[in-house]
PDB file of C-alpha atoms in Angstrom:
ATOM      1  CA  MET A   1      -9.440  52.532  -2.440  1.00 93.00           C
ATOM      2  CA  ALA A   2     -12.405  54.894  -2.204  1.00 92.00           C
ATOM      3  CA  ILE A   3     -13.314  53.422   1.181  1.00 91.00           C
ATOM      4  CA  LYS A   4      -9.869  54.412   2.392  1.00 92.00           C
ATOM      5  CA  GLY A   5     -10.447  58.012   1.353  1.00 90.00           C
ATOM      6  CA  ALA A   6      -8.744  57.946  -2.084  1.00 93.00           C
ATOM      7  CA  THR A   7      -9.904  60.669  -4.578  1.00 93.00           C
ATOM      8  CA  ASP A   8     -10.691  59.955  -8.117  1.00 94.00           C
ATOM      9  CA  GLN A   9      -7.297  61.316  -9.158  1.00 95.00           C
ATOM     10  CA  GLU A  10      -5.438  58.974  -6.687  1.00 95.00           C
ATOM     11  CA  ILE A  11      -7.447  56.034  -8.016  1.00 95.00           C
ATOM     12  CA  ALA A  12      -6.576  56.976 -11.558  1.00 96.00           C
ATOM     13  CA  ASP A  13      -2.953  57.210 -10.603  1.00 96.00           C
ATOM     14  CA  ALA A  14      -3.123  53.739  -9.069  1.00 96.00           C
ATOM     15  CA  PHE A  15      -4.676  52.314 -12.296  1.00 95.00           C
ATOM     16  CA  GLY A  16      -2.142  54.203 -14.389  1.00 96.00           C
ATOM     17  CA  VAL A  17      -4.893  56.125 -16.198  1.00 96.00           C
ATOM     18  CA  SER A  18      -6.100  59.724 -16.330  1.00 96.00           C
ATOM     19  CA  ARG A  19      -8.957  61.116 -14.267  1.00 96.00           C
ATOM     20  CA  MET A  20     -10.913  61.513 -17.444  1.00 97.00           C
ATOM     21  CA  THR A  21     -10.720  57.751 -17.946  1.00 96.00           C
ATOM     22  CA  ILE A  22     -12.135  57.162 -14.437  1.00 96.00           C
ATOM     23  CA  ASN A  23     -14.969  59.469 -15.289  1.00 96.00           C
ATOM     24  CA  ARG A  24     -15.640  57.585 -18.507  1.00 97.00           C
ATOM     25  CA  TRP A  25     -15.582  54.294 -16.707  1.00 96.00           C
ATOM     26  CA  LYS A  26     -18.137  55.617 -14.169  1.00 96.00           C
ATOM     27  CA  LYS A  27     -20.470  56.462 -17.035  1.00 96.00           C
ATOM     28  CA  LYS A  28     -19.832  53.345 -18.960  1.00 97.00           C
ATOM     29  CA  TYR A  29     -19.931  50.866 -16.044  1.00 96.00           C
ATOM     30  CA  PRO A  30     -22.700  51.773 -13.464  1.00 96.00           C
ATOM     31  CA  GLU A  31     -21.368  49.092 -11.032  1.00 96.00           C
ATOM     32  CA  PHE A  32     -17.975  50.818 -11.053  1.00 95.00           C
ATOM     33  CA  ALA A  33     -19.587  54.222 -10.336  1.00 95.00           C
ATOM     34  CA  ALA A  34     -21.764  52.653  -7.613  1.00 96.00           C
ATOM     35  CA  SER A  35     -18.707  50.988  -6.020  1.00 94.00           C
ATOM     36  CA  LEU A  36     -16.738  54.279  -5.943  1.00 94.00           C
ATOM     37  CA  SER A  37     -19.826  56.185  -4.589  1.00 94.00           C
ATOM     38  CA  ASN A  38     -20.377  53.561  -1.777  1.00 95.00           C
ATOM     39  CA  GLY A  39     -16.716  53.510  -0.826  1.00 94.00           C
ATOM     40  CA  LYS A  40     -16.711  57.351  -0.610  1.00 94.00           C
ATOM     41  CA  LYS A  41     -19.858  57.377   1.454  1.00 94.00           C
ATOM     42  CA  ALA A  42     -18.408  54.840   3.915  1.00 94.00           C
ATOM     43  CA  ALA A  43     -15.142  56.960   4.241  1.00 93.00           C
ATOM     44  CA  ASP A  44     -17.172  60.013   4.758  1.00 92.00           C
ATOM     45  CA  ALA A  45     -19.327  58.455   7.424  1.00 93.00           C
ATOM     46  CA  ARG A  46     -16.094  57.398   9.346  1.00 93.00           C
ATOM     47  CA  VAL A  47     -14.812  60.965   9.183  1.00 92.00           C
ATOM     48  CA  GLU A  48     -18.163  62.363  10.233  1.00 92.00           C
ATOM     49  CA  LYS A  49     -18.334  60.081  13.215  1.00 95.00           C
ATOM     50  CA  SER A  50     -14.706  61.103  14.235  1.00 94.00           C
ATOM     51  CA  LEU A  51     -15.589  64.748  13.940  1.00 94.00           C
ATOM     52  CA  PHE A  52     -18.795  64.135  16.019  1.00 94.00           C
ATOM     53  CA  ASP A  53     -16.700  62.279  18.740  1.00 96.00           C
ATOM     54  CA  ARG A  54     -14.277  65.201  18.757  1.00 95.00           C
ATOM     55  CA  CYS A  55     -17.212  67.540  19.390  1.00 95.00           C
ATOM     56  CA  ILE A  56     -18.740  65.690  22.242  1.00 94.00           C
ATOM     57  CA  GLY A  57     -15.608  64.068  23.700  1.00 95.00           C
ATOM     58  CA  TYR A  58     -15.084  60.359  24.162  1.00 95.00           C
ATOM     59  CA  GLU A  59     -13.158  57.776  26.224  1.00 95.00           C
ATOM     60  CA  VAL A  60     -10.210  55.676  25.138  1.00 94.00           C
ATOM     61  CA  GLU A  61      -8.366  52.733  26.876  1.00 93.00           C
ATOM     62  CA  GLU A  62      -4.748  53.058  27.314  1.00 92.00           C
ATOM     63  CA  GLU A  63      -2.362  50.296  28.322  1.00 88.00           C
ATOM     64  CA  GLU A  64       0.353  51.159  30.854  1.00 87.00           C
ATOM     65  CA  LYS A  65       3.272  48.654  30.910  1.00 85.00           C
ATOM     66  CA  THR A  66       6.118  48.518  33.462  1.00 85.00           C
ATOM     67  CA  ILE A  67       9.428  46.963  32.666  1.00 85.00           C
ATOM     68  CA  ASP A  68      11.223  44.961  35.349  1.00 84.00           C
ATOM     69  CA  VAL A  69      14.962  45.126  35.039  1.00 85.00           C
ATOM     70  CA  HIS A  70      16.916  42.396  36.829  1.00 84.00           C
ATOM     71  CA  LYS A  71      20.418  42.682  38.366  1.00 85.00           C
ATOM     72  CA  ASP A  72      21.873  40.798  35.432  1.00 87.00           C
ATOM     73  CA  GLY A  73      20.641  43.432  33.014  1.00 82.00           C
ATOM     74  CA  THR A  74      17.802  41.444  31.519  1.00 86.00           C
ATOM     75  CA  SER A  75      14.390  42.876  31.424  1.00 84.00           C
ATOM     76  CA  LYS A  76      10.855  41.730  30.963  1.00 84.00           C
ATOM     77  CA  ILE A  77       7.486  43.308  30.884  1.00 82.00           C
ATOM     78  CA  GLY A  78       6.167  43.537  34.333  1.00 80.00           C
ATOM     79  CA  THR A  79       2.632  44.549  35.105  1.00 83.00           C
ATOM     80  CA  ILE A  80       0.192  45.825  32.419  1.00 84.00           C
ATOM     81  CA  ARG A  81      -2.635  48.104  33.518  1.00 88.00           C
ATOM     82  CA  THR A  82      -5.479  49.254  31.397  1.00 91.00           C
ATOM     83  CA  ARG A  83      -7.099  52.616  32.246  1.00 92.00           C
ATOM     84  CA  LYS A  84      -9.791  54.720  30.606  1.00 94.00           C
ATOM     85  CA  LYS A  85      -8.895  58.243  29.618  1.00 93.00           C
ATOM     86  CA  LYS A  86     -11.428  60.894  28.847  1.00 95.00           C
ATOM     87  CA  ILE A  87     -10.754  62.963  25.731  1.00 94.00           C
ATOM     88  CA  LEU A  88     -12.453  66.314  26.227  1.00 95.00           C
ATOM     89  CA  PRO A  89     -14.503  67.930  23.538  1.00 95.00           C
ATOM     90  CA  ASP A  90     -12.505  70.126  21.037  1.00 94.00           C
ATOM     91  CA  VAL A  91     -13.733  73.742  20.651  1.00 93.00           C
ATOM     92  CA  MET A  92     -12.612  74.067  17.019  1.00 92.00           C
ATOM     93  CA  ALA A  93     -14.367  70.869  16.001  1.00 92.00           C
ATOM     94  CA  ILE A  94     -17.545  72.074  17.741  1.00 91.00           C
ATOM     95  CA  MET A  95     -17.227  75.464  15.854  1.00 88.00           C
ATOM     96  CA  TYR A  96     -16.737  73.661  12.563  1.00 88.00           C
ATOM     97  CA  TRP A  97     -19.708  71.384  13.181  1.00 88.00           C
ATOM     98  CA  LEU A  98     -22.088  74.153  14.101  1.00 87.00           C
ATOM     99  CA  ASN A  99     -20.917  76.495  11.417  1.00 85.00           C
ATOM    100  CA  ASN A 100     -21.590  73.871   8.722  1.00 83.00           C
ATOM    101  CA  ARG A 101     -24.589  72.155  10.401  1.00 81.00           C
ATOM    102  CA  SER A 102     -26.618  75.432  10.563  1.00 76.00           C
ATOM    103  CA  ARG A 103     -25.389  76.951   7.379  1.00 74.00           C
ATOM    104  CA  ASP A 104     -28.967  77.470   6.009  1.00 75.00           C
ATOM    105  CA  THR A 105     -30.223  79.373   9.104  1.00 76.00           C
ATOM    106  CA  GLY A 106     -26.980  81.242   9.720  1.00 72.00           C
ATOM    107  CA  GLU A 107     -27.440  80.733  13.452  1.00 76.00           C
ATOM    108  CA  TRP A 108     -23.804  79.774  14.124  1.00 75.00           C
ATOM    109  CA  ALA A 109     -22.362  81.406  11.002  1.00 71.00           C
ATOM    110  CA  GLN A 110     -19.109  83.361  11.414  1.00 70.00           C
ATOM    111  CA  MET A 111     -19.757  86.203   9.137  1.00 66.00           C
ATOM    112  CA  GLN A 112     -19.839  89.907   9.416  1.00 60.00           C
ATOM    113  CA  ASN A 113     -22.697  92.036   8.048  1.00 63.00           C
ATOM    114  CA  ILE A 114     -21.116  95.163   6.631  1.00 67.00           C
ATOM    115  CA  LYS A 115     -23.520  97.759   5.410  1.00 70.00           C
ATOM    116  CA  LYS A 116     -22.538 100.236   2.811  1.00 72.00           C
ATOM    117  CA  GLN A 117     -22.876 103.809   3.929  1.00 69.00           C
ATOM    118  CA  GLU A 118     -24.450 105.828   1.094  1.00 74.00           C
ATOM    119  CA  LYS A 119     -23.084 109.335   1.963  1.00 74.00           C
ATOM    120  CA  VAL A 120     -19.780 110.065   3.595  1.00 69.00           C
ATOM    121  CA  GLU A 121     -19.549 113.342   5.378  1.00 74.00           C
ATOM    122  CA  PRO A 122     -16.343 115.278   5.022  1.00 74.00           C
ATOM    123  CA  VAL A 123     -14.246 115.692   8.165  1.00 73.00           C
ATOM    124  CA  SER A 124     -12.336 118.949   8.665  1.00 73.00           C
ATOM    125  CA  PHE A 125      -9.272 119.290  10.885  1.00 71.00           C
ATOM    126  CA  THR A 126      -7.643 122.522  12.194  1.00 73.00           C
ATOM    127  CA  PHE A 127      -3.992 122.557  12.811  1.00 69.00           C
ATOM    128  CA  GLU A 128      -2.404 125.314  14.839  1.00 70.00           C
ATOM    129  CA  ARG A 129       1.275 126.113  14.680  1.00 68.00           C
ATOM    130  CA  GLY A 130       3.203 126.499  17.773  1.00 62.00           C
ATOM    131  CA  HIS A 131       5.372 129.470  18.483  1.00 60.00           C
ATOM    132  CA  ASP A 132       9.060 129.444  18.008  1.00 61.00           C
ATOM    133  CA  ASP A 133       9.559 130.135  21.768  1.00 61.00           C
ATOM    134  CA  GLY A 134       7.995 126.728  22.566  1.00 57.00           C
ATOM    135  CA  THR A 135       4.556 127.928  23.538  1.00 55.00           C
TER     136      THR A 135
END
C-alpha cells in the first residue's frame, strides 16, 4: 500500500486499526517499519521522476485508430497509426522544482523582504473650501 502512495492513516484504515497501532507496530517490528519506509521511498521516487519530466518536457506515443463503416452498418477498426507527441515543459512545475531545490540558498525563492521603518513621518494635508458661486 505504501508503494502506491498510501499514508499511515490509510494503511491503518485498511487494517482496521488506529494510526497509533501502526506506529506501535513500526517500533515493535523493524521489518514492518522498513517495509513501509521502502514503499514510501519508491512512491516518492516515482512522483519526483514525474515532476522532473514535467519540468523538462517529454515525449509520449499515441495511437490513432480509424473506424471503417460499411454500407450495411457494420464497423471495424481500420488503420492504426502510432505517433510521437512532445509534451512541453510546465512552467508551474519548473517554479515548484526550483523553489524547493534551492531553498537553502534562496536563489529561486518567492519571498518578499519587507523592512520595518523605524520612524514614520507625519503627513499633513491642506484642504481648501470652494466658494458657493462655484469658483
